[in-house]
CSV table of C-alpha atoms in Angstrom, one decimal:
chain,number,residue,atom,x,y,z
O,1,MET,CA,39.7,-41.6,180.2
O,2,LYS,CA,40.8,-38.9,182.8
O,3,LYS,CA,37.2,-37.7,182.9
O,4,LEU,CA,35.8,-41.4,183.4
O,5,LEU,CA,38.1,-42.1,185.9
O,6,SER,CA,37.3,-39.0,187.8
O,7,PHE,CA,33.5,-40.1,187.6
O,8,LEU,CA,34.0,-43.6,188.8
O,9,CYS,CA,35.9,-42.1,191.6
O,10,MET,CA,32.5,-40.1,193.1
O,11,LEU,CA,30.6,-43.7,192.7
O,12,PRO,CA,29.5,-45.0,196.7
O,13,ILE,CA,31.4,-48.1,197.7
O,14,ILE,CA,29.6,-50.2,199.6
O,15,ALA,CA,31.3,-52.8,201.3
O,16,THR,CA,30.6,-56.6,201.9
O,17,ALA,CA,32.6,-59.3,202.6
O,18,GLN,CA,33.2,-60.4,199.3
O,19,ASP,CA,34.1,-56.6,198.1
O,20,SER,CA,37.1,-56.4,200.7
O,21,LYS,CA,39.5,-58.5,203.1
O,22,THR,CA,40.0,-57.0,206.6
O,23,PHE,CA,43.5,-56.2,207.7
O,24,THR,CA,44.9,-58.8,210.0
O,25,ARG,CA,47.9,-59.6,211.6
O,26,ASP,CA,50.5,-61.8,210.1
O,27,LYS,CA,53.4,-62.1,212.1
O,28,GLU,CA,55.4,-60.4,215.0
O,29,PHE,CA,58.7,-60.5,215.7
O,30,TYR,CA,60.8,-58.8,219.0
O,31,ILE,CA,64.6,-59.3,217.7
O,32,ARG,CA,67.8,-57.5,217.4
O,33,GLY,CA,67.8,-57.1,213.6
O,34,ASN,CA,66.2,-55.1,211.2
O,35,THR,CA,63.7,-55.4,207.9
O,36,ALA,CA,64.4,-55.5,204.1
O,37,VAL,CA,61.7,-55.0,201.0
O,38,VAL,CA,62.0,-55.4,197.6
O,39,GLY,CA,60.2,-55.7,194.7
O,40,ASN,CA,59.0,-54.4,191.1
O,41,ASN,CA,55.9,-53.9,188.9
O,42,ILE,CA,55.0,-56.8,186.2
O,43,LEU,CA,53.0,-54.6,183.9
O,44,SER,CA,53.8,-51.3,181.9
O,45,LYS,CA,53.4,-50.1,178.7
O,46,ASP,CA,56.7,-52.0,177.5
O,47,SER,CA,57.5,-55.7,178.4
O,48,GLU,CA,61.1,-54.6,178.9
O,49,LYS,CA,61.9,-51.1,178.5
O,50,PRO,CA,62.0,-48.6,181.8
O,51,PHE,CA,58.8,-46.2,182.1
O,52,ASN,CA,59.8,-42.9,183.7
O,53,ASP,CA,57.1,-40.0,182.1
O,54,LEU,CA,56.2,-39.5,185.6
O,55,GLU,CA,52.7,-37.5,184.0
O,56,LYS,CA,51.1,-40.7,182.5
O,57,ILE,CA,48.8,-43.1,184.4
O,58,ASN,CA,47.8,-46.5,183.5
O,59,ASP,CA,44.4,-46.4,181.8
O,60,GLU,CA,46.0,-44.0,179.3
O,61,PHE,CA,47.7,-47.3,177.7
O,62,LYS,CA,47.7,-50.7,176.2
O,63,MET,CA,49.4,-52.2,179.2
O,64,ARG,CA,51.3,-55.8,179.0
O,65,TYR,CA,53.5,-57.9,180.7
O,66,VAL,CA,56.5,-57.0,181.7
O,67,ASP,CA,58.7,-59.9,180.6
O,68,ILE,CA,62.9,-59.5,181.5
O,69,ASP,CA,63.8,-63.1,180.9
O,70,ASP,CA,64.4,-65.8,178.0
O,71,ASP,CA,62.6,-68.5,179.7
O,72,GLN,CA,60.0,-70.4,177.5
O,73,SER,CA,58.3,-71.2,180.2
O,74,THR,CA,57.7,-67.4,182.1
O,75,TRP,CA,54.7,-65.3,180.8
O,76,SER,CA,55.7,-62.2,183.1
O,77,SER,CA,58.6,-61.7,185.3
O,78,SER,CA,60.6,-58.6,186.9
O,79,SER,CA,63.0,-58.6,189.4
O,80,ALA,CA,65.1,-56.4,192.2
O,81,HIS,CA,68.2,-56.4,194.1
O,82,LEU,CA,68.2,-57.6,197.7
O,83,ALA,CA,71.6,-56.6,199.7
O,84,LEU,CA,71.9,-57.5,203.6
O,85,ARG,CA,75.1,-56.8,206.2
O,86,GLU,CA,77.1,-60.1,205.7
O,87,GLY,CA,75.8,-62.4,208.3
O,88,ALA,CA,72.8,-61.6,208.8
O,89,LYS,CA,70.4,-64.1,209.5
O,90,VAL,CA,66.9,-64.3,207.5
O,91,LEU,CA,64.1,-65.1,210.2
O,92,TYR,CA,61.1,-65.0,208.0
O,93,ALA,CA,60.4,-63.9,204.2
O,94,GLY,CA,57.3,-63.3,202.9
O,95,LEU,CA,56.4,-62.6,199.0
O,96,TYR,CA,53.1,-61.3,198.1
O,97,TRP,CA,51.8,-60.3,194.8
O,98,SER,CA,48.7,-58.8,193.8
O,99,GLY,CA,47.1,-57.5,189.8
O,100,THR,CA,43.7,-56.7,188.8
O,101,TYR,CA,42.9,-59.5,186.4
O,102,HIS,CA,39.4,-59.4,185.2
O,103,GLY,CA,40.4,-61.8,182.2
O,104,GLU,CA,44.1,-62.2,180.3
O,105,ARG,CA,42.8,-59.7,178.0
O,106,SER,CA,40.9,-56.5,177.6
O,107,GLY,CA,40.0,-53.9,175.0
O,108,LYS,CA,38.6,-50.1,175.1
O,109,ARG,CA,35.7,-49.8,172.3
O,110,LEU,CA,34.0,-46.0,171.6
O,111,LYS,CA,30.2,-45.8,171.0
O,112,ASP,CA,27.5,-43.0,170.9
O,113,GLY,CA,30.7,-40.9,172.9
O,114,GLN,CA,31.0,-43.1,175.2
O,115,VAL,CA,33.8,-45.4,176.3
O,116,TYR,CA,33.4,-49.2,176.4
O,117,HIS,CA,35.2,-51.7,178.7
O,118,LYS,CA,35.4,-55.3,177.2
O,119,LYS,CA,37.0,-58.5,178.3
O,120,LEU,CA,38.2,-60.2,175.4
O,121,ASP,CA,39.9,-63.1,177.1
O,122,ASP,CA,39.4,-65.2,180.1
O,123,ARG,CA,41.4,-65.8,182.6
O,124,ALA,CA,44.6,-67.8,181.7
O,125,HIS,CA,46.2,-68.6,185.2
O,126,ASP,CA,46.2,-69.5,188.5
O,127,ILE,CA,46.5,-66.8,190.1
O,128,ARG,CA,48.2,-68.5,193.4
O,129,ALA,CA,51.2,-69.8,191.2
O,130,VAL,CA,54.5,-67.8,190.6
O,131,LYS,CA,57.5,-68.7,190.2
O,132,LEU,CA,60.5,-67.2,192.8
O,133,LYS,CA,64.5,-67.4,191.5
O,134,LEU,CA,67.0,-65.9,194.2
O,135,PRO,CA,70.6,-65.4,193.4
O,136,SER,CA,72.7,-68.1,192.2
O,137,GLY,CA,69.5,-70.2,191.2
O,138,THR,CA,66.9,-71.1,189.5
O,139,TYR,CA,62.7,-70.8,189.6
O,140,GLU,CA,61.7,-72.5,192.3
O,141,ASN,CA,57.8,-73.0,191.5
O,142,ILE,CA,55.3,-71.4,194.6
O,143,GLN,CA,51.9,-72.0,195.4
O,144,GLY,CA,50.8,-69.2,197.4
O,145,SER,CA,47.4,-68.4,199.7
O,146,LEU,CA,45.0,-66.3,198.4
O,147,ILE,CA,44.8,-63.4,200.4
O,148,TYR,CA,41.1,-62.0,198.1
O,149,ASP,CA,39.9,-62.3,194.8
O,150,GLY,CA,37.4,-59.6,193.9
O,151,GLU,CA,36.4,-61.5,190.5
O,152,ASP,CA,33.2,-62.1,192.4
O,153,ALA,CA,32.8,-58.7,193.9
O,154,THR,CA,28.8,-57.6,194.2
O,155,HIS,CA,30.5,-54.1,193.6
O,156,ASN,CA,30.9,-53.5,189.7
O,157,SER,CA,33.9,-50.7,190.3
O,158,ILE,CA,35.8,-53.6,192.0
O,159,SER,CA,34.3,-56.6,189.9
O,160,SER,CA,35.2,-54.6,186.4
O,161,ARG,CA,38.9,-54.8,187.5
O,162,ALA,CA,38.8,-58.7,189.3
O,163,PRO,CA,41.7,-57.3,191.6
O,164,TYR,CA,43.8,-59.8,194.1
O,165,ALA,CA,46.4,-60.4,196.1
O,166,CYS,CA,48.1,-63.7,197.2
O,167,MET,CA,51.1,-64.6,199.7
O,168,ALA,CA,53.5,-67.1,200.4
O,169,ASP,CA,56.6,-67.8,203.0
O,170,VAL,CA,59.5,-68.4,201.2
O,171,THR,CA,61.7,-68.4,204.6
O,172,ALA,CA,63.0,-71.9,204.0
O,173,LEU,CA,64.1,-70.7,200.7
O,174,MET,CA,66.1,-67.7,202.3
O,175,GLN,CA,69.1,-69.0,204.0
O,176,GLY,CA,72.6,-69.0,202.9
O,177,SER,CA,73.8,-66.6,200.2
O,178,ILE,CA,71.1,-64.4,199.4
O,179,ASN,CA,72.0,-61.2,198.2
O,180,GLY,CA,71.6,-60.0,194.1
O,181,GLN,CA,68.8,-60.3,192.1
O,182,VAL,CA,65.8,-61.3,193.1
O,183,THR,CA,63.3,-62.3,190.2
O,184,VAL,CA,59.6,-63.1,190.4
O,185,ALA,CA,57.7,-64.6,187.3
O,186,ASN,CA,54.4,-65.7,186.3
O,187,VAL,CA,52.1,-62.7,188.4
O,188,SER,CA,49.2,-62.9,186.3
O,189,ALA,CA,46.9,-59.3,185.4
O,190,SER,CA,45.0,-58.1,183.0
O,191,GLN,CA,47.0,-56.9,179.6
O,192,GLY,CA,45.6,-54.2,177.3
O,193,GLU,CA,42.9,-51.7,178.9
O,194,ILE,CA,40.4,-51.8,182.2
O,195,ILE,CA,38.4,-49.9,183.6
O,196,GLY,CA,41.0,-47.3,185.7
O,197,GLY,CA,43.9,-49.0,184.2
O,198,SER,CA,45.3,-52.4,185.0
O,199,SER,CA,48.5,-52.7,187.3
O,200,ALA,CA,50.1,-55.5,189.3
O,201,GLY,CA,53.6,-56.5,190.9
O,202,TRP,CA,55.6,-58.3,193.9
O,203,LEU,CA,57.0,-57.5,197.0
O,204,LEU,CA,59.4,-59.5,198.5
O,205,TYR,CA,58.9,-58.9,203.1
O,206,VAL,CA,62.4,-59.9,205.3
O,207,VAL,CA,63.1,-59.9,208.5
O,208,TYR,CA,66.6,-60.5,209.6
O,209,GLU,CA,68.7,-60.6,213.1
O,210,ASP,CA,71.8,-58.7,212.5
O,211,GLU,CA,73.9,-57.6,216.0
O,212,THR,CA,74.6,-53.9,214.4
O,213,GLN,CA,70.7,-53.4,214.5
O,214,PRO,CA,68.9,-51.9,217.8
O,215,LEU,CA,66.3,-54.1,219.5
O,216,GLN,CA,63.2,-54.2,217.0
O,217,TYR,CA,59.7,-54.8,217.3
O,218,VAL,CA,58.1,-55.7,213.6
O,219,THR,CA,54.6,-56.5,213.1
O,220,THR,CA,53.4,-57.8,209.5
O,221,PHE,CA,49.0,-57.3,208.1
O,222,HIS,CA,48.0,-58.4,205.5
O,223,GLY,CA,44.4,-58.1,204.0
O,224,PHE,CA,42.8,-56.2,200.6
O,225,GLU,CA,40.7,-53.0,201.2
O,226,PHE,CA,39.8,-50.5,199.0
O,227,VAL,CA,40.4,-47.4,200.1
O,228,ASN,CA,38.2,-45.0,198.5
O,229,LYS,CA,36.2,-42.6,200.3
O,230,LYS,CA,35.6,-44.3,203.6
O,231,ALA,CA,39.2,-44.2,205.5
O,232,VAL,CA,40.9,-47.7,206.3
O,233,GLU,CA,42.5,-47.8,209.8
O,234,VAL,CA,44.8,-50.7,211.2
O,235,ASP,CA,46.1,-50.4,214.7
O,236,PHE,CA,49.9,-51.9,215.8
O,237,GLY,CA,50.3,-53.1,219.4
O,238,ASN,CA,52.1,-55.8,221.3
O,239,PHE,CA,54.7,-54.0,221.6
O,240,GLN,CA,56.4,-51.4,224.1
O,241,SER,CA,58.8,-49.2,223.0
O,242,SER,CA,62.0,-47.8,224.3
O,243,GLU,CA,62.0,-45.9,227.1
O,244,LYS,CA,64.1,-42.9,227.1
O,245,GLY,CA,66.2,-41.3,224.0
O,246,GLU,CA,64.6,-41.0,220.2
O,247,LEU,CA,63.1,-44.1,218.3
O,248,GLU,CA,63.2,-44.9,215.0
O,249,THR,CA,59.8,-46.2,213.5
O,250,ALA,CA,59.4,-47.1,209.8
O,251,ILE,CA,56.0,-48.4,207.8
O,252,THR,CA,56.4,-50.1,204.9
O,253,ILE,CA,53.2,-51.0,202.4
O,254,GLY,CA,52.5,-52.2,199.3
O,255,ALA,CA,49.3,-51.2,197.2
O,256,LEU,CA,48.1,-51.1,193.6
O,257,GLU,CA,46.2,-47.9,191.5
O,258,GLY,CA,48.0,-44.9,193.6
O,259,ASP,CA,48.1,-43.3,190.5
O,260,VAL,CA,50.7,-40.1,190.3
O,261,THR,CA,48.6,-37.7,189.2
O,262,LEU,CA,45.4,-37.9,191.0
O,263,GLY,CA,46.2,-36.8,194.8
O,264,ARG,CA,44.0,-36.2,197.9
O,265,ASP,CA,45.7,-39.9,199.3
O,266,GLU,CA,46.7,-39.9,202.7
O,267,ILE,CA,49.0,-42.5,205.4
O,268,GLY,CA,48.6,-40.5,208.8
O,269,ILE,CA,49.7,-41.2,212.0
O,270,PHE,CA,46.9,-40.9,215.4
O,271,ASP,CA,47.9,-38.5,218.1
O,272,PRO,CA,46.5,-39.6,221.3
O,273,LYS,CA,46.8,-36.6,222.7
O,274,THR,CA,44.9,-34.4,220.4
O,275,LYS,CA,42.8,-36.9,218.5
O,276,VAL,CA,43.7,-36.2,215.4
O,277,PHE,CA,45.7,-38.0,212.2
O,278,VAL,CA,49.2,-36.3,211.3
O,279,THR,CA,49.8,-37.4,208.0
O,280,LEU,CA,53.5,-38.9,206.5
O,281,ASP,CA,55.4,-37.1,203.7
O,282,ASN,CA,59.3,-37.4,202.7
O,283,SER,CA,60.9,-35.9,199.2
O,284,VAL,CA,59.2,-38.4,197.2
O,285,ARG,CA,56.1,-38.5,198.7
O,286,ALA,CA,53.9,-36.2,199.6
O,287,SER,CA,51.5,-35.8,202.4
O,288,SER,CA,48.6,-34.9,200.0
O,289,ASN,CA,49.4,-37.8,197.0
O,290,PHE,CA,51.5,-40.6,198.9
O,291,PHE,CA,50.5,-42.9,196.8
O,292,ASN,CA,52.1,-42.0,193.8
O,293,SER,CA,53.2,-44.8,191.8
O,294,THR,CA,56.5,-45.2,193.0
O,295,ILE,CA,58.7,-48.1,194.5
O,296,THR,CA,60.9,-45.6,197.0
O,297,ILE,CA,63.1,-47.1,200.6
O,298,ASN,CA,63.1,-43.9,203.2
O,299,ASP,CA,63.2,-40.5,201.2
O,300,LYS,CA,64.7,-42.3,197.8
O,301,ARG,CA,63.3,-44.8,194.9
O,302,ALA,CA,64.7,-47.5,194.6
O,303,THR,CA,66.2,-48.1,191.0
O,304,ASN,CA,68.4,-51.2,191.3
O,305,ARG,CA,65.7,-53.0,189.7
O,306,VAL,CA,65.1,-54.7,186.2
O,307,PRO,CA,63.3,-52.7,184.4
O,308,ASN,CA,63.6,-49.4,187.1
O,309,SER,CA,60.3,-47.6,186.2
O,310,LEU,CA,60.7,-44.2,187.6
O,311,ASN,CA,56.7,-44.5,187.1
O,312,THR,CA,55.2,-48.2,188.0
O,313,LEU,CA,52.3,-47.5,186.2
O,314,GLY,CA,49.5,-48.6,189.0
O,315,PHE,CA,52.0,-50.4,191.4
O,316,ASP,CA,53.2,-48.7,194.7
O,317,LEU,CA,55.9,-50.2,197.4
O,318,ALA,CA,56.9,-48.0,200.3
O,319,LYS,CA,58.9,-48.8,203.1
O,320,ILE,CA,59.2,-45.3,205.3
O,321,LYS,CA,60.8,-44.1,208.3
O,322,ILE,CA,58.4,-41.8,210.6
O,323,PRO,CA,59.6,-38.6,210.4
O,324,THR,CA,61.3,-37.1,213.5
O,325,ALA,CA,58.5,-34.6,213.4
O,326,GLN,CA,55.6,-36.9,213.2
O,327,ASN,CA,57.3,-39.5,215.6
O,328,THR,CA,56.8,-38.0,218.7
O,329,ILE,CA,53.8,-38.9,218.1
O,330,ILE,CA,54.9,-42.2,219.6
O,331,ALA,CA,55.7,-41.6,223.1
O,332,ASN,CA,58.3,-43.4,225.1
O,333,SER,CA,56.8,-46.4,226.5
O,334,THR,CA,53.5,-46.6,224.7
O,335,GLY,CA,52.4,-50.0,223.3
O,336,GLY,CA,49.8,-48.9,220.2
O,337,VAL,CA,49.7,-47.3,217.1
O,338,LYS,CA,47.2,-46.7,215.1
O,339,MET,CA,47.6,-45.5,211.3
O,340,ARG,CA,45.0,-44.5,209.0
O,341,PHE,CA,44.7,-45.0,205.0
O,342,LYS,CA,42.6,-42.5,203.7
O,343,THR,CA,41.9,-41.4,199.5
O,344,ARG,CA,39.8,-37.5,198.6
O,345,SER,CA,39.6,-38.8,194.8
O,346,ASP,CA,42.2,-41.1,193.3
O,347,ARG,CA,41.3,-44.6,195.1
O,348,PHE,CA,43.5,-47.8,195.3
O,349,PHE,CA,43.9,-51.1,196.8
O,350,LEU,CA,45.8,-51.9,200.0
O,351,PHE,CA,47.2,-55.4,200.3
O,352,PHE,CA,50.2,-55.5,202.7
O,353,THR,CA,51.6,-53.6,205.7
O,354,ALA,CA,54.3,-54.0,207.9
O,355,PHE,CA,55.5,-51.3,211.4
O,356,GLN,CA,58.7,-51.5,213.3
O,357,THR,CA,59.9,-49.8,216.0
O,358,THR,CA,62.7,-49.6,218.4
O,359,ILE,CA,61.8,-51.5,221.9
O,360,SER,CA,63.2,-51.5,225.2
O,361,GLU,CA,65.4,-54.0,226.1
O,362,ARG,CA,63.3,-55.4,229.1
O,363,TYR,CA,60.6,-55.9,227.1
O,364,TYR,CA,62.7,-57.8,224.7
O,365,LYS,CA,64.1,-60.3,226.9
O,366,GLU,CA,60.6,-60.2,228.4
O,367,LYS,CA,59.5,-61.8,225.6
O,368,ASN,CA,62.3,-63.8,224.4
O,369,ASN,CA,61.9,-65.4,227.7
O,370,THR,CA,58.2,-66.5,227.1
O,371,SER,CA,57.0,-69.1,224.5
O,372,VAL,CA,53.5,-67.8,222.7
O,373,ALA,CA,51.9,-70.2,220.8
O,374,SER,CA,50.4,-69.0,217.9
O,375,THR,CA,46.1,-69.7,216.8
O,376,GLU,CA,46.9,-70.1,213.1
O,377,GLN,CA,50.7,-70.2,212.4
O,378,VAL,CA,52.9,-72.9,213.6
O,379,VAL,CA,56.2,-71.1,214.6
O,380,THR,CA,58.9,-72.8,213.5
O,381,GLU,CA,62.5,-74.8,215.2
O,382,GLN,CA,63.9,-71.8,213.5
O,383,LEU,CA,61.9,-69.1,215.3
O,384,PRO,CA,61.6,-70.3,218.6
O,385,ASN,CA,60.8,-67.4,220.9
O,386,LYS,CA,61.3,-64.4,218.2
O,387,MET,CA,57.6,-64.7,216.6
O,388,ILE,CA,54.6,-63.8,217.8
O,389,THR,CA,51.2,-64.0,215.8
O,390,ASN,CA,48.0,-62.8,215.9
O,391,GLN,CA,47.8,-61.1,218.9
O,392,GLN,CA,46.0,-57.5,219.1
O,393,VAL,CA,45.6,-55.1,221.9
O,394,ALA,CA,44.4,-51.1,221.7
O,395,ILE,CA,45.6,-48.0,222.1
O,396,ALA,CA,45.7,-46.6,225.2
O,397,VAL,CA,46.6,-43.0,226.3
O,398,PRO,CA,51.0,-43.5,227.7
O,399,PRO,CA,51.8,-41.0,230.7
O,400,ASP,CA,53.7,-38.0,229.3
O,401,PRO,CA,56.7,-37.9,231.5
O,402,ASP,CA,57.2,-34.2,230.7
O,403,GLU,CA,53.8,-33.0,232.2
O,404,PRO,CA,53.3,-32.5,235.8
O,405,LYS,CA,51.6,-34.5,238.2
O,406,PRO,CA,47.8,-33.1,238.0
O,407,VAL,CA,46.6,-32.6,240.9
O,408,TYR,CA,42.4,-33.9,241.3
O,409,VAL,CA,39.8,-32.0,243.3
O,410,ALA,CA,36.8,-34.2,244.0
O,411,PRO,CA,33.6,-32.4,243.2
O,412,GLU,CA,31.6,-31.2,245.4
O,413,VAL,CA,28.5,-33.2,245.1
O,414,VAL,CA,29.1,-36.8,243.9
O,415,ASN,CA,26.8,-38.9,244.7
O,416,LYS,CA,27.6,-42.1,247.0
O,417,GLU,CA,29.2,-45.0,244.8
O,418,LEU,CA,31.6,-42.1,242.8
O,419,ALA,CA,32.1,-40.6,246.7
O,420,SER,CA,33.6,-44.3,247.7
O,421,LEU,CA,35.6,-44.5,244.5
O,422,LEU,CA,37.6,-41.2,244.5
O,423,GLU,CA,38.3,-42.4,248.6
O,424,LYS,CA,39.8,-45.4,247.1
O,425,PRO,CA,43.5,-45.9,246.2
O,426,SER,CA,44.8,-45.8,242.9
O,427,LEU,CA,45.4,-48.5,241.1
O,428,LYS,CA,49.3,-49.1,239.9
O,429,VAL,CA,49.3,-50.2,235.9
O,430,GLU,CA,52.2,-49.7,233.9
O,431,ASN,CA,52.5,-47.3,230.3
O,432,ILE,CA,48.8,-45.8,230.4
O,433,GLY,CA,47.9,-42.5,231.7
O,434,ALA,CA,46.6,-41.8,235.0
O,435,GLY,CA,42.9,-41.2,235.5
O,436,TYR,CA,39.5,-42.2,235.9
O,437,TYR,CA,38.3,-45.4,233.1
O,438,VAL,CA,35.2,-46.0,232.1
O,439,VAL,CA,35.1,-50.3,232.1
O,440,THR,CA,33.4,-52.7,230.5
O,441,ASN,CA,34.4,-56.2,230.7
O,442,VAL,CA,37.7,-57.9,232.0
O,443,PHE,CA,39.7,-60.6,229.6
O,444,SER,CA,42.4,-63.5,230.7
O,445,ASN,CA,42.8,-63.8,226.7
O,446,ALA,CA,43.3,-60.8,223.9
O,447,THR,CA,41.3,-62.2,221.1
O,448,ASN,CA,38.3,-62.4,223.7
O,449,ALA,CA,39.0,-59.0,224.3
O,450,GLU,CA,39.4,-57.6,220.7
O,451,ASN,CA,35.9,-59.4,219.9
O,452,TRP,CA,34.1,-57.6,222.4
O,453,MET,CA,35.6,-54.3,221.2
O,454,ALA,CA,33.8,-54.9,218.1
O,455,ILE,CA,30.6,-55.5,219.9
O,456,LEU,CA,31.2,-52.0,221.7
O,457,ALA,CA,31.7,-50.5,218.0
O,458,THR,CA,28.4,-51.6,216.7
O,459,LYS,CA,26.9,-50.0,219.8
O,460,GLY,CA,28.4,-46.9,218.6
O,461,LEU,CA,31.7,-46.8,221.3
O,462,GLU,CA,35.2,-46.4,220.8
O,463,PRO,CA,36.6,-49.1,223.4
O,464,GLN,CA,40.3,-49.0,224.0
O,465,MET,CA,42.4,-51.5,225.7
O,466,PHE,CA,45.0,-51.7,228.5
O,467,PHE,CA,46.8,-54.5,229.4
O,468,ARG,CA,47.6,-55.4,233.5
O,469,PRO,CA,51.2,-57.2,234.3
O,470,ASP,CA,50.3,-57.6,237.9
O,471,ASN,CA,47.4,-60.0,237.1
O,472,ASN,CA,47.5,-60.9,233.3
O,473,TYR,CA,44.3,-59.5,232.8
O,474,PHE,CA,43.0,-57.0,229.8
O,475,TYR,CA,40.6,-54.1,229.9
O,476,VAL,CA,38.0,-52.9,227.9
O,477,PHE,CA,37.4,-49.2,228.6
O,478,VAL,CA,35.3,-46.9,226.6
O,479,ASP,CA,36.4,-43.8,227.9
O,480,ALA,CA,39.3,-42.5,230.2
O,481,GLY,CA,40.3,-38.9,231.8
O,482,MET,CA,40.8,-36.6,234.5
O,483,ASN,CA,37.5,-35.8,235.1
O,484,ALA,CA,35.6,-37.8,237.6
O,485,ALA,CA,32.2,-36.2,237.5
O,486,ALA,CA,31.8,-36.2,233.9
O,487,LEU,CA,33.2,-39.7,233.3
O,488,TYR,CA,30.9,-41.2,236.0
O,489,LYS,CA,27.6,-39.7,233.7
O,490,LYS,CA,29.7,-41.7,231.1
O,491,LEU,CA,29.6,-44.5,232.7
O,492,GLU,CA,25.6,-44.1,233.6
O,493,GLU,CA,24.9,-43.8,229.8
O,494,VAL,CA,26.8,-46.6,229.1
O,495,ARG,CA,25.4,-48.7,232.1
O,496,THR,CA,21.7,-48.1,230.0
O,497,MET,CA,22.9,-50.2,227.0
O,498,PRO,CA,21.8,-53.7,226.6
O,499,ASP,CA,24.7,-56.0,228.0
O,500,LEU,CA,26.9,-53.0,230.2
O,501,LYS,CA,24.7,-52.8,233.3
O,502,GLU,CA,27.5,-54.3,235.4
O,503,SER,CA,30.5,-51.8,233.6
O,504,TRP,CA,32.4,-49.4,236.1
O,505,MET,CA,34.8,-47.0,236.8
O,506,LEU,CA,38.7,-47.5,237.7
O,507,LYS,CA,40.7,-44.9,239.1
O,508,ILE,CA,44.7,-46.0,238.0
O,509,ASN,CA,47.8,-44.4,238.1
O,510,LEU,CA,46.8,-41.1,240.6
O,511,ASP,CA,48.2,-41.9,244.5
């Protein structure tokens, strides 16, 4: 099976709309508080016993539902312990579940020395319907929203597993005393053997207010990306990190099919100065095998679960603090971070990610005194100004307070337009680096700016965006730096492209 798996990993994946769902921002919060995440796998080698062999992968077994309760209305169930500080107030709780569900049962056959997989039964359950039981409560029926269903995917490597992901906002159920065992039941998945092995699990992501915690920016994204040979990148923006002191930054991820023995998968954080991605790791997740079929919180395995398998056989859940060495990449007063998910041998399905970092008190007050309406979500009365949704701001290189201010010398020979630009006073724009910017357009709405960036990307350009607080406009630029003459040549190249002949240069923060 390992040889077959290795062969499948070599197959090229041609992505279509049916084969993936692009990650989009779901929620944003500016709070004094923190986040918590719990979860568990729902398929394993045994229905109740924990599985702790760290050398095995899910395609070596006939997988079966985990079912820890005695409730006749459930066919699968597992639990995890949630613990918040007394007095914490839940602002948001999102329940996610995901699995491979080609059919209710699938088997493996050997014929003429070749391994074949065959669906034995069609799907038997509604993948959007699960049950949730909170501490001291009974099961509540949850009807979720479909994020993605691969049953009709165009590529056989996806349709033969038919992975899916769903989510539900369960904030209304999470009020009052909620510490204790959280149980999720009736998550559907294929039992038996499928290509690459079957896997499934759930997670509960909680955002809460707590006066003992720092000011935080929190954002959640979901989608469904088959991370194979092509890396997946996610931009986290719309915040301003603390002006001073060491930042506290964390990410949370949920994924399927990260096998423990198959390495070379990684998460990287973009360093805007060196223009490279720096990989993340800790004591339980190696930088070269980050997705390894475990459930971890920071640098420890989360074992307060039933069953508490060390090897979750294809289900990954992690909340990881970005280590100090890599966290220095996220500069004070920065407003954007780019993460990259990549693999070279193993492959996995990514369905959830969240980002959080400490923010400045000025920015926190500014955001909580401004009401911003959601374009897709209804902001409840419970969350008057704490949550903002569905805006993205790409990364602009932040200023480095430790670097001396450079002295710029105008080129000896310039044309009239460039000479005029060099003589003009410099614009002052908060929180972006000094230099000359090749600007292609300006918008009053972030969504329109993002749409324009997508168009520029199809032209082979690498667009970014910055925001001017003095006029409330979003500027989309394609290059920036300190060499005015070289950037003017870039501007001339850009102007030869369709719809870009009106592009211009701006001189920023150089006086």
